[in-house]
Amino acid sequence: MASSSSLSPPKVPKELYFINREKVLNSLRQHLTETSRPLHGFVLLQGGEEQTRYCTDHLELFRQESYFAYLFGVREPGFYGAIVSSFCFFVIAAKYVYIYCLVGENKAIILLSGDYNEKYMVNMVYYTDEIVGVLQGHYKEPGKPLLFLLHGLNTDSNNFSKPAQFEGMEKFETELNTLHPILSECRVFKSDHELALIQFANDISSEAHVEERFKAIELDNPMQTQSVYISRVLPSFLSACAVLHYGHAAAPNDRTFEDGDMALLDMGAEYQFYGSDITCSFPVNGKFTSDQSLIYNAVLKAHNAVINAMKPGVCWVDMHKLAEKIILESLKKGGVMVGNVDEMMAARLGAVFMPHGLGHFLGIDTHDPGGYPKILHCCCPLDIALLLYFDVVVITVEPGCYFIDALLVPAMENESTSKFFNHEVIGRFKDFGGVRIESDVLVTANGSKNMTSVPREISDIEAIMAGAPWPSNKTAPSNS
């Protein structure tokens, strides 16, 4: 199998970020109108800064702040960006300020120095120490100019976004509550340009996953596997290449693969800020045992059923419950569980085997914002709880089945749930680890489209690991 990709990256149209800015601008105008507030003020964001490694002069790899990347597409550090709620767009750099105005037929008004004008669809250039004067000069209302700043909670990290700051901010009124929910909601709905980038990230990630599968038998541990993947693509998140789950600073992927292990590779590439998130599980020796087949097929059946059921108007909570129920049914059929599956669901035993949400939004961030419930405790835990929209939403579908003592032992010892477990059979899976299967799925007007293309059926996986080519004649499950 070739070690280099045959895929050609798509061009990134400058209109992508123009469309994103216009979407936010329209949503802000609508919100201000509906809340009887005046249509004036500026949206102001501060881009990311270069960081050094602790006290050294070693520069860490820079990646733009995601909200700023979404609106402006600026790859360099040290920028500010502003949108005027009436007519104009600005992009403000560390050394210059770039301004774009929506006037007439959106044609350029003034063209000053620098190639950023063409690169980011901007027209006017200023120094950053002119920020105060530039913003004040474009504010036509009495009183201090109003700045809508980005400030809100990321519910995955529990960190807050950083509001823009610059010298002279005391000359402006600031508003911290409006922008974040509007901008987060806009990021949920993808344009055709965004979908093309996400699809390419999926294509290159799928190709790299197949290469990993091909090389897995030759590699000794997850760290080597992770290195092979990183050598092929720019990862969109800290990859999980492990016998069960994540490697991180406190628990690196340094365990040696052993014959009979199930490997779990949760990895995805990023292209022009937009990412992918794909998980594959497979036996490191290339052949599934009967127990591995049982658990793998249980998860695959849930994965395929959810994708086939996805369509506009479907509630994501119902999809989560569907995945849990199918996995429990498969475990019962395989003799791992006994009793009534509906009673198991009522006792929340699905969460014992799948202690995470079914999926999350995907876009510029691996866990893209939007759709997070403030109060929802019916499932454990959910990333999103909403009715699915169509043609524009990308969601990961990632059911899993794991054998985790910290969850299994209490459930097996509980007098109300112990009866559902076949204790003798469960013992066979003590060191099994787990299986997760994750694909990136676009909700369409008629159903869904699986954007991920990797071998999923056991026969295909074993064939690939034995050296067969991919793709085969089979296609990934979809309902489009």
Tab-separated table of C-alpha atoms in Angstrom:
chain	number	residue	atom	x	y	z
A	1	MET	CA	0.000	0.000	0.000
A	2	ALA	CA	1.344	3.450	-0.878
A	3	SER	CA	2.565	5.621	2.001
A	4	SER	CA	1.673	8.897	0.311
A	5	SER	CA	-1.797	10.182	-0.436
A	6	SER	CA	-3.206	10.394	-3.941
A	7	LEU	CA	-5.816	12.928	-2.837
A	8	SER	CA	-5.578	16.528	-4.033
A	9	PRO	CA	-6.659	19.166	-1.505
A	10	PRO	CA	-9.501	21.412	-2.663
A	11	LYS	CA	-8.983	25.125	-3.075
A	12	VAL	CA	-10.372	27.218	-0.251
A	13	PRO	CA	-12.661	29.898	-1.702
A	14	LYS	CA	-12.327	33.314	-0.139
A	15	GLU	CA	-16.119	33.503	-0.144
A	16	LEU	CA	-16.206	30.902	2.653
A	17	TYR	CA	-15.406	33.406	5.380
A	18	PHE	CA	-17.424	36.148	3.698
A	19	ILE	CA	-20.471	33.835	3.919
A	20	ASN	CA	-19.709	33.063	7.570
A	21	ARG	CA	-19.443	36.752	8.446
A	22	GLU	CA	-22.634	37.565	6.596
A	23	LYS	CA	-24.451	34.740	8.401
A	24	VAL	CA	-23.396	36.097	11.793
A	25	LEU	CA	-24.225	39.647	10.779
A	26	ASN	CA	-27.741	38.666	9.678
A	27	SER	CA	-28.317	36.660	12.857
A	28	LEU	CA	-27.159	39.560	15.000
A	29	ARG	CA	-29.419	41.997	13.165
A	30	GLN	CA	-32.361	39.636	13.610
A	31	HIS	CA	-31.648	39.222	17.319
A	32	LEU	CA	-31.312	42.960	17.895
A	33	THR	CA	-34.562	43.597	16.014
A	34	GLU	CA	-36.476	40.906	17.920
A	35	THR	CA	-35.237	42.281	21.242
A	36	SER	CA	-36.065	45.892	20.243
A	37	ARG	CA	-32.463	47.012	20.382
A	38	PRO	CA	-30.834	49.527	18.022
A	39	LEU	CA	-28.956	48.193	14.990
A	40	HIS	CA	-25.561	49.649	15.712
A	41	GLY	CA	-22.260	48.653	17.261
A	42	PHE	CA	-19.303	46.471	16.342
A	43	VAL	CA	-18.592	42.791	16.730
A	44	LEU	CA	-14.972	42.592	17.881
A	45	LEU	CA	-12.858	39.450	18.203
A	46	GLN	CA	-9.225	38.970	19.098
A	47	GLY	CA	-7.306	36.259	17.287
A	48	GLY	CA	-4.802	33.889	18.812
A	49	GLU	CA	-1.292	34.816	19.910
A	50	GLU	CA	1.960	32.956	19.434
A	51	GLN	CA	3.060	31.117	22.582
A	52	THR	CA	6.506	30.003	23.680
A	53	ARG	CA	7.213	26.820	25.593
A	54	TYR	CA	7.204	28.006	29.207
A	55	CYS	CA	10.148	30.385	29.770
A	56	THR	CA	12.026	29.384	26.627
A	57	ASP	CA	12.153	31.021	23.216
A	58	HIS	CA	10.799	27.830	21.597
A	59	LEU	CA	7.658	28.753	19.653
A	60	GLU	CA	4.841	26.228	19.866
A	61	LEU	CA	2.946	25.325	16.703
A	62	PHE	CA	0.356	28.087	16.220
A	63	ARG	CA	-3.278	27.337	15.506
A	64	GLN	CA	-5.773	30.179	15.148
A	65	GLU	CA	-8.534	30.659	17.742
A	66	SER	CA	-11.557	28.855	16.329
A	67	TYR	CA	-14.203	31.597	16.393
A	68	PHE	CA	-11.741	33.982	14.772
A	69	ALA	CA	-10.818	31.393	12.161
A	70	TYR	CA	-14.512	30.833	11.416
A	71	LEU	CA	-15.152	34.500	10.664
A	72	PHE	CA	-11.926	35.626	9.029
A	73	GLY	CA	-9.858	32.614	7.946
A	74	VAL	CA	-6.714	34.358	9.150
A	75	ARG	CA	-3.911	31.866	9.761
A	76	GLU	CA	-1.375	34.284	11.255
A	77	PRO	CA	-1.212	35.197	14.967
A	78	GLY	CA	-1.767	38.655	16.436
A	79	PHE	CA	-4.894	39.738	14.572
A	80	TYR	CA	-8.103	41.442	15.645
A	81	GLY	CA	-11.300	41.285	13.642
A	82	ALA	CA	-14.449	43.386	13.700
A	83	ILE	CA	-17.816	43.365	11.982
A	84	VAL	CA	-19.878	46.527	11.831
A	85	SER	CA	-23.523	45.634	12.452
A	86	SER	CA	-24.704	47.975	9.695
A	87	PHE	CA	-22.476	47.710	6.625
A	88	CYS	CA	-18.781	47.009	7.056
A	89	PHE	CA	-16.404	44.142	7.802
A	90	PHE	CA	-12.978	44.740	9.325
A	91	VAL	CA	-9.961	42.546	9.799
A	92	ILE	CA	-7.365	44.068	12.089
A	93	ALA	CA	-3.838	42.667	12.168
A	94	ALA	CA	-1.011	42.995	14.689
A	95	LYS	CA	0.818	45.433	12.405
A	96	TYR	CA	-1.999	46.556	10.156
A	97	VAL	CA	-5.746	46.892	10.124
A	98	TYR	CA	-7.599	45.492	7.134
A	99	ILE	CA	-11.083	46.736	6.415
A	100	TYR	CA	-13.764	45.344	4.122
A	101	CYS	CA	-16.954	47.297	3.452
A	102	LEU	CA	-20.199	45.947	2.048
A	103	VAL	CA	-21.037	48.826	-0.230
A	104	GLY	CA	-22.835	48.770	-3.560
A	105	GLU	CA	-21.900	45.555	-5.371
A	106	ASN	CA	-19.326	44.545	-2.732
A	107	LYS	CA	-16.492	45.899	-4.847
A	108	ALA	CA	-13.250	47.163	-3.380
A	109	ILE	CA	-13.200	50.828	-2.413
A	110	ILE	CA	-9.632	51.495	-1.403
A	111	LEU	CA	-6.683	49.193	-1.974
A	112	LEU	CA	-3.579	49.873	0.080
A	113	SER	CA	-0.388	47.878	0.539
A	114	GLY	CA	-0.052	44.204	1.407
A	115	ASP	CA	-1.258	40.926	-0.045
A	116	TYR	CA	-3.797	40.425	2.736
A	117	ASN	CA	-6.273	42.492	0.741
A	118	GLU	CA	-6.659	39.690	-1.780
A	119	LYS	CA	-5.947	36.875	0.664
A	120	TYR	CA	-8.759	37.665	3.091
A	121	MET	CA	-11.146	39.751	0.940
A	122	VAL	CA	-10.307	43.068	2.626
A	123	ASN	CA	-9.799	46.554	1.264
A	124	MET	CA	-8.247	49.035	3.695
A	125	VAL	CA	-5.094	48.752	5.768
A	126	TYR	CA	-4.340	50.454	9.102
A	127	TYR	CA	-1.905	50.071	11.967
A	128	THR	CA	-3.261	48.477	15.103
A	129	ASP	CA	-2.549	51.571	17.190
A	130	GLU	CA	-5.264	53.183	15.056
A	131	ILE	CA	-7.955	50.745	16.258
A	132	VAL	CA	-9.639	53.291	18.487
A	133	GLY	CA	-9.745	55.963	15.822
A	134	VAL	CA	-10.863	53.576	13.083
A	135	LEU	CA	-13.786	52.212	15.114
A	136	GLN	CA	-14.816	55.632	16.380
A	137	GLY	CA	-14.667	57.002	12.856
A	138	HIS	CA	-17.146	54.389	11.601
A	139	TYR	CA	-19.588	54.847	14.481
A	140	LYS	CA	-22.323	57.290	13.542
A	141	GLU	CA	-24.418	57.182	16.721
A	142	PRO	CA	-24.163	59.530	19.730
A	143	GLY	CA	-22.237	58.360	22.795
A	144	LYS	CA	-19.532	55.754	23.151
A	145	PRO	CA	-19.324	53.133	20.392
A	146	LEU	CA	-20.730	49.756	21.409
A	147	LEU	CA	-18.582	46.604	21.161
A	148	PHE	CA	-20.127	43.124	21.131
A	149	LEU	CA	-17.377	40.933	22.601
A	150	LEU	CA	-17.039	37.166	22.547
A	151	HIS	CA	-17.528	35.700	26.026
A	152	GLY	CA	-19.142	32.368	26.776
A	153	LEU	CA	-18.626	28.920	28.256
A	154	ASN	CA	-17.244	25.993	26.292
A	155	THR	CA	-19.139	23.110	27.872
A	156	ASP	CA	-16.514	20.535	26.842
A	157	SER	CA	-13.568	22.265	28.498
A	158	ASN	CA	-15.482	24.421	31.023
A	159	ASN	CA	-13.295	27.297	29.880
A	160	PHE	CA	-14.568	30.691	28.780
A	161	SER	CA	-13.733	32.347	25.495
A	162	LYS	CA	-11.500	35.389	25.858
A	163	PRO	CA	-13.050	38.798	25.110
A	164	ALA	CA	-10.944	41.070	22.933
A	165	GLN	CA	-8.759	43.570	24.766
A	166	PHE	CA	-6.717	46.493	23.486
A	167	GLU	CA	-5.398	49.800	24.736
A	168	GLY	CA	-8.152	52.411	24.757
A	169	MET	CA	-11.111	50.102	25.428
A	170	GLU	CA	-12.364	52.498	28.112
A	171	LYS	CA	-13.578	54.697	25.257
A	172	PHE	CA	-16.147	52.035	24.285
A	173	GLU	CA	-19.222	50.442	25.800
A	174	THR	CA	-18.874	46.653	25.926
A	175	GLU	CA	-21.509	43.900	25.797
A	176	LEU	CA	-20.586	40.299	26.747
A	177	ASN	CA	-23.839	38.319	26.584
A	178	THR	CA	-25.133	38.550	22.994
A	179	LEU	CA	-22.382	37.425	20.627
A	180	HIS	CA	-21.334	34.004	21.936
A	181	PRO	CA	-24.694	32.171	21.594
A	182	ILE	CA	-25.335	33.720	18.172
A	183	LEU	CA	-21.885	32.865	16.822
A	184	SER	CA	-22.012	29.355	18.292
A	185	GLU	CA	-25.379	28.690	16.660
A	186	CYS	CA	-24.120	29.958	13.296
A	187	ARG	CA	-21.245	27.484	13.449
A	188	VAL	CA	-23.715	24.566	13.667
A	189	PHE	CA	-25.025	25.114	10.140
A	190	LYS	CA	-22.396	24.437	7.497
A	191	SER	CA	-22.157	26.046	4.071
A	192	ASP	CA	-21.275	24.024	0.963
A	193	HIS	CA	-17.743	25.427	1.166
A	194	GLU	CA	-17.362	24.217	4.756
A	195	LEU	CA	-18.757	20.796	3.890
A	196	ALA	CA	-16.199	20.424	1.102
A	197	LEU	CA	-13.345	21.016	3.566
A	198	ILE	CA	-14.815	18.620	6.127
A	199	GLN	CA	-15.228	16.010	3.403
A	200	PHE	CA	-11.577	16.347	2.373
A	201	ALA	CA	-10.473	16.068	5.999
A	202	ASN	CA	-12.540	12.871	6.171
A	203	ASP	CA	-11.091	11.547	2.934
A	204	ILE	CA	-7.475	12.055	3.997
A	205	SER	CA	-8.221	10.722	7.499
A	206	SER	CA	-9.970	7.652	6.119
A	207	GLU	CA	-6.993	6.952	3.883
A	208	ALA	CA	-4.604	7.292	6.831
A	209	HIS	CA	-6.761	5.000	8.993
A	210	VAL	CA	-6.582	2.322	6.304
A	211	GLU	CA	-2.803	2.723	6.176
A	212	GLU	CA	-2.685	2.329	9.970
A	213	ARG	CA	-4.719	-0.853	9.698
A	214	PHE	CA	-2.326	-2.184	7.069
A	215	LYS	CA	0.718	-1.448	9.243
A	216	ALA	CA	-0.752	-2.415	12.622
A	217	ILE	CA	0.663	-5.921	12.585
A	218	GLU	CA	4.178	-4.489	12.072
A	219	LEU	CA	3.964	-1.970	14.947
A	220	ASP	CA	4.763	-2.689	18.584
A	221	ASN	CA	2.778	-0.066	20.490
A	222	PRO	CA	0.215	2.744	20.168
A	223	MET	CA	2.895	5.462	20.181
A	224	GLN	CA	4.336	4.066	16.949
A	225	THR	CA	0.846	3.887	15.494
A	226	GLN	CA	0.203	7.501	16.440
A	227	SER	CA	3.515	8.575	14.907
A	228	VAL	CA	2.677	6.916	11.585
A	229	TYR	CA	-0.655	8.738	11.508
A	230	ILE	CA	0.823	12.141	12.363
A	231	SER	CA	3.431	11.674	9.634
A	232	ARG	CA	0.600	11.535	7.087
A	233	VAL	CA	-1.824	14.232	8.268
A	234	LEU	CA	-2.221	17.310	10.480
A	235	PRO	CA	-4.237	15.992	13.453
A	236	SER	CA	-7.302	18.005	14.467
A	237	PHE	CA	-7.043	16.809	18.098
A	238	LEU	CA	-4.886	14.731	20.427
A	239	SER	CA	-5.161	11.321	18.842
A	240	ALA	CA	-6.162	8.253	20.825
A	241	CYS	CA	-4.147	5.223	19.740
A	242	ALA	CA	-4.553	2.695	22.478
A	243	VAL	CA	-5.637	-0.734	23.584
A	244	LEU	CA	-8.707	0.946	25.076
A	245	HIS	CA	-8.809	4.725	24.913
A	246	TYR	CA	-6.940	7.975	25.177
A	247	GLY	CA	-3.252	8.595	25.538
A	248	HIS	CA	-2.298	11.868	27.208
A	249	ALA	CA	0.543	13.385	29.232
A	250	ALA	CA	-0.365	11.482	32.398
A	251	ALA	CA	-1.019	8.189	30.583
A	252	PRO	CA	0.900	8.013	27.297
A	253	ASN	CA	0.264	5.452	24.586
A	254	ASP	CA	3.246	3.350	25.632
A	255	ARG	CA	1.716	-0.050	26.322
A	256	THR	CA	3.040	-2.761	24.034
A	257	PHE	CA	0.517	-4.397	21.733
A	258	GLU	CA	0.028	-8.052	22.552
A	259	ASP	CA	-1.396	-10.821	20.424
A	260	GLY	CA	-5.171	-10.858	20.971
A	261	ASP	CA	-5.487	-7.158	21.866
A	262	MET	CA	-8.159	-4.939	20.356
A	263	ALA	CA	-6.715	-1.613	19.224
A	264	LEU	CA	-8.834	1.547	19.307
A	265	LEU	CA	-7.680	4.379	17.034
A	266	ASP	CA	-9.542	7.678	17.508
A	267	MET	CA	-7.887	10.080	15.085
A	268	GLY	CA	-8.776	12.752	12.568
A	269	ALA	CA	-7.035	15.184	10.234
A	270	GLU	CA	-7.560	18.915	9.895
A	271	TYR	CA	-7.552	20.907	6.670
A	272	GLN	CA	-7.819	24.708	6.559
A	273	PHE	CA	-9.150	24.706	10.151
A	274	TYR	CA	-11.910	22.153	9.430
A	275	GLY	CA	-11.510	18.715	10.935
A	276	SER	CA	-12.625	15.111	11.028
A	277	ASP	CA	-13.027	12.631	13.868
A	278	ILE	CA	-12.880	8.915	13.070
A	279	THR	CA	-12.544	5.892	15.348
A	280	CYS	CA	-11.667	2.390	14.207
A	281	SER	CA	-11.356	-0.718	16.393
A	282	PHE	CA	-9.646	-3.904	15.254
A	283	PRO	CA	-7.577	-6.847	16.529
A	284	VAL	CA	-3.875	-6.068	16.343
A	285	ASN	CA	-3.126	-9.532	14.938
A	286	GLY	CA	-5.588	-9.087	12.068
A	287	LYS	CA	-8.055	-11.805	13.085
A	288	PHE	CA	-11.202	-11.399	15.209
A	289	THR	CA	-11.911	-13.961	17.936
A	290	SER	CA	-15.520	-14.978	18.610
A	291	ASP	CA	-15.702	-12.646	21.643
A	292	GLN	CA	-14.192	-9.764	19.680
A	293	SER	CA	-16.667	-10.394	16.866
A	294	LEU	CA	-19.568	-10.356	19.335
A	295	ILE	CA	-18.694	-6.957	20.813
A	296	TYR	CA	-17.556	-5.428	17.529
A	297	ASN	CA	-20.728	-6.436	15.686
A	298	ALA	CA	-22.884	-5.160	18.557
A	299	VAL	CA	-21.317	-1.716	18.187
A	300	LEU	CA	-21.374	-1.830	14.382
A	301	LYS	CA	-25.072	-2.720	14.394
A	302	ALA	CA	-25.797	0.279	16.641
A	303	HIS	CA	-23.607	2.550	14.482
A	304	ASN	CA	-25.385	1.552	11.263
A	305	ALA	CA	-28.864	1.706	12.790
A	306	VAL	CA	-28.352	5.247	14.036
A	307	ILE	CA	-27.019	6.467	10.671
A	308	ASN	CA	-29.951	4.863	8.864
A	309	ALA	CA	-32.435	6.432	11.295
A	310	MET	CA	-30.989	9.954	11.121
A	311	LYS	CA	-33.122	12.479	9.286
A	312	PRO	CA	-34.565	15.949	9.842
A	313	GLY	CA	-36.819	16.078	12.889
A	314	VAL	CA	-35.222	13.115	14.664
A	315	CYS	CA	-34.306	13.732	18.322
A	316	TRP	CA	-30.693	12.974	19.166
A	317	VAL	CA	-31.700	11.661	22.587
A	318	ASP	CA	-33.741	8.979	20.827
A	319	MET	CA	-30.692	8.077	18.724
A	320	HIS	CA	-28.607	7.664	21.872
A	321	LYS	CA	-31.220	5.370	23.395
A	322	LEU	CA	-31.444	3.409	20.132
A	323	ALA	CA	-27.694	2.737	20.221
A	324	GLU	CA	-27.806	1.653	23.859
A	325	LYS	CA	-30.725	-0.688	23.264
A	326	ILE	CA	-29.157	-2.367	20.243
A	327	ILE	CA	-25.917	-2.973	22.138
A	328	LEU	CA	-27.816	-4.465	25.097
A	329	GLU	CA	-29.843	-6.666	22.751
A	330	SER	CA	-26.648	-7.943	21.143
A	331	LEU	CA	-25.073	-8.605	24.538
A	332	LYS	CA	-28.160	-10.557	25.562
A	333	LYS	CA	-28.068	-12.555	22.332
A	334	GLY	CA	-24.399	-13.332	22.980
A	335	GLY	CA	-25.099	-14.535	26.511
A	336	VAL	CA	-23.396	-11.644	28.287
A	337	MET	CA	-26.679	-10.234	29.602
A	338	VAL	CA	-29.933	-11.942	30.597
A	339	GLY	CA	-33.465	-10.724	31.111
A	340	ASN	CA	-35.698	-8.061	29.613
A	341	VAL	CA	-33.858	-5.417	27.607
A	342	ASP	CA	-36.482	-2.743	28.267
A	343	GLU	CA	-35.957	-3.275	31.984
A	344	MET	CA	-32.213	-2.977	31.445
A	345	MET	CA	-32.788	0.342	29.675
A	346	ALA	CA	-34.984	1.568	32.521
A	347	ALA	CA	-32.206	0.668	34.966
A	348	ARG	CA	-29.742	2.686	32.817
A	349	LEU	CA	-27.490	-0.301	32.139
A	350	GLY	CA	-26.788	1.046	28.669
A	351	ALA	CA	-24.575	3.679	30.302
A	352	VAL	CA	-22.579	0.965	32.074
A	353	PHE	CA	-21.315	-0.243	28.693
A	354	MET	CA	-21.400	3.130	26.851
A	355	PRO	CA	-20.541	5.834	29.408
A	356	HIS	CA	-20.324	8.668	26.903
A	357	GLY	CA	-22.510	10.554	24.473
A	358	LEU	CA	-23.373	9.126	21.080
A	359	GLY	CA	-21.765	11.994	19.205
A	360	HIS	CA	-21.037	15.682	18.888
A	361	PHE	CA	-21.037	18.458	16.329
A	362	LEU	CA	-17.987	18.628	14.068
A	363	GLY	CA	-16.476	21.561	12.218
A	364	ILE	CA	-13.625	23.935	12.979
A	365	ASP	CA	-13.364	22.251	16.371
A	366	THR	CA	-13.491	18.514	16.876
A	367	HIS	CA	-16.193	19.199	19.461
A	368	ASP	CA	-17.883	22.068	17.650
A	369	PRO	CA	-20.135	24.320	19.759
A	370	GLY	CA	-23.917	24.418	19.761
A	371	GLY	CA	-26.748	22.153	20.821
A	372	TYR	CA	-25.549	21.555	24.347
A	373	PRO	CA	-28.412	21.159	26.834
A	374	LYS	CA	-28.386	23.162	30.054
A	375	ILE	CA	-30.639	20.663	31.832
A	376	LEU	CA	-30.726	17.091	30.568
A	377	HIS	CA	-30.237	13.982	32.654
A	378	CYS	CA	-32.151	11.300	30.747
A	379	CYS	CA	-28.984	9.821	29.258
A	380	CYS	CA	-25.382	9.700	30.424
A	381	PRO	CA	-23.889	12.043	29.293
A	382	LEU	CA	-25.093	13.719	26.095
A	383	ASP	CA	-23.125	16.279	24.103
A	384	ILE	CA	-26.142	17.462	22.151
A	385	ALA	CA	-29.881	17.228	22.610
A	386	LEU	CA	-31.860	18.612	19.717
A	387	LEU	CA	-33.962	17.835	16.726
A	388	LEU	CA	-31.678	17.267	13.774
A	389	TYR	CA	-31.659	19.878	11.031
A	390	PHE	CA	-31.049	19.042	7.384
A	391	ASP	CA	-28.378	19.521	4.763
A	392	VAL	CA	-26.094	21.559	6.983
A	393	VAL	CA	-25.309	19.741	10.226
A	394	VAL	CA	-22.330	17.385	10.669
A	395	ILE	CA	-22.462	15.077	13.694
A	396	THR	CA	-20.231	12.224	14.774
A	397	VAL	CA	-21.905	8.864	15.366
A	398	GLU	CA	-19.713	6.962	17.812
A	399	PRO	CA	-21.352	4.189	19.841
A	400	GLY	CA	-19.091	2.048	21.982
A	401	CYS	CA	-19.109	-0.950	24.270
A	402	TYR	CA	-16.509	-1.153	27.029
A	403	PHE	CA	-15.820	-3.419	29.983
A	404	ILE	CA	-14.769	-1.035	32.753
A	405	ASP	CA	-14.510	-2.456	36.276
A	406	ALA	CA	-15.347	0.880	37.907
A	407	LEU	CA	-18.762	0.759	36.183
A	408	LEU	CA	-19.385	-2.966	35.910
A	409	VAL	CA	-18.611	-4.013	39.484
A	410	PRO	CA	-21.114	-1.660	41.179
A	411	ALA	CA	-23.840	-2.636	38.678
A	412	MET	CA	-23.117	-6.348	39.119
A	413	GLU	CA	-23.198	-6.025	42.910
A	414	ASN	CA	-26.350	-3.907	43.008
A	415	GLU	CA	-29.308	-6.033	44.110
A	416	SER	CA	-31.643	-4.451	41.563
A	417	THR	CA	-29.346	-4.841	38.517
A	418	SER	CA	-27.197	-7.882	39.353
A	419	LYS	CA	-29.800	-10.219	37.872
A	420	PHE	CA	-29.219	-8.875	34.351
A	421	PHE	CA	-25.554	-9.977	34.175
A	422	ASN	CA	-24.274	-13.393	33.282
A	423	HIS	CA	-21.465	-13.211	35.827
A	424	GLU	CA	-19.577	-16.212	34.469
A	425	VAL	CA	-19.533	-14.926	30.889
A	426	ILE	CA	-18.687	-11.344	31.946
A	427	GLY	CA	-15.515	-12.723	33.482
A	428	ARG	CA	-14.209	-13.572	30.012
A	429	PHE	CA	-14.186	-9.872	29.145
A	430	LYS	CA	-12.281	-8.603	32.203
A	431	ASP	CA	-9.241	-7.615	30.131
A	432	PHE	CA	-11.109	-7.031	26.877
A	433	GLY	CA	-11.048	-3.231	26.942
A	434	GLY	CA	-13.648	-2.055	24.498
A	435	VAL	CA	-14.788	-1.176	20.996
A	436	ARG	CA	-15.849	2.149	19.539
A	437	ILE	CA	-16.822	2.887	15.936
A	438	GLU	CA	-17.053	6.530	14.905
A	439	SER	CA	-18.046	8.133	11.614
A	440	ASP	CA	-18.744	11.742	10.618
A	441	VAL	CA	-22.286	12.068	9.297
A	442	LEU	CA	-24.033	14.855	7.405
A	443	VAL	CA	-27.772	15.161	7.994
A	444	THR	CA	-29.442	15.650	4.612
A	445	ALA	CA	-32.946	16.593	3.491
A	446	ASN	CA	-33.777	12.905	2.986
A	447	GLY	CA	-31.763	11.256	5.731
A	448	SER	CA	-28.006	11.175	6.207
A	449	LYS	CA	-24.694	10.808	4.383
A	450	ASN	CA	-21.687	9.081	5.925
A	451	MET	CA	-18.667	11.256	5.093
A	452	THR	CA	-16.221	8.637	6.403
A	453	SER	CA	-14.959	5.797	4.205
A	454	VAL	CA	-13.083	3.111	6.107
A	455	PRO	CA	-13.554	-0.670	6.285
A	456	ARG	CA	-16.179	-1.491	8.915
A	457	GLU	CA	-17.294	-5.063	8.249
A	458	ILE	CA	-15.163	-7.748	9.904
A	459	SER	CA	-14.463	-9.453	6.572
A	460	ASP	CA	-13.181	-6.181	5.093
A	461	ILE	CA	-11.006	-5.386	8.106
A	462	GLU	CA	-9.380	-8.805	8.063
A	463	ALA	CA	-8.839	-8.546	4.316
A	464	ILE	CA	-7.239	-5.082	4.594
A	465	MET	CA	-4.920	-6.238	7.366
A	466	ALA	CA	-3.923	-9.164	5.153
A	467	GLY	CA	-2.976	-6.718	2.364
A	468	ALA	CA	-6.149	-6.348	0.307
A	469	PRO	CA	-6.829	-2.962	-1.347
A	470	TRP	CA	-9.392	-0.432	-0.161
A	471	PRO	CA	-11.974	0.689	-1.076
A	472	SER	CA	-13.673	-2.530	-1.971
A	473	ASN	CA	-16.982	-2.773	-3.824
A	474	LYS	CA	-18.866	-2.308	-0.563
A	475	THR	CA	-19.907	1.155	0.539
A	476	ALA	CA	-20.296	2.751	3.939
A	477	PRO	CA	-23.846	2.827	5.344
A	478	SER	CA	-25.863	5.897	4.445
A	479	ASN	CA	-29.423	6.998	3.969
A	480	SER	CA	-29.279	9.888	1.559
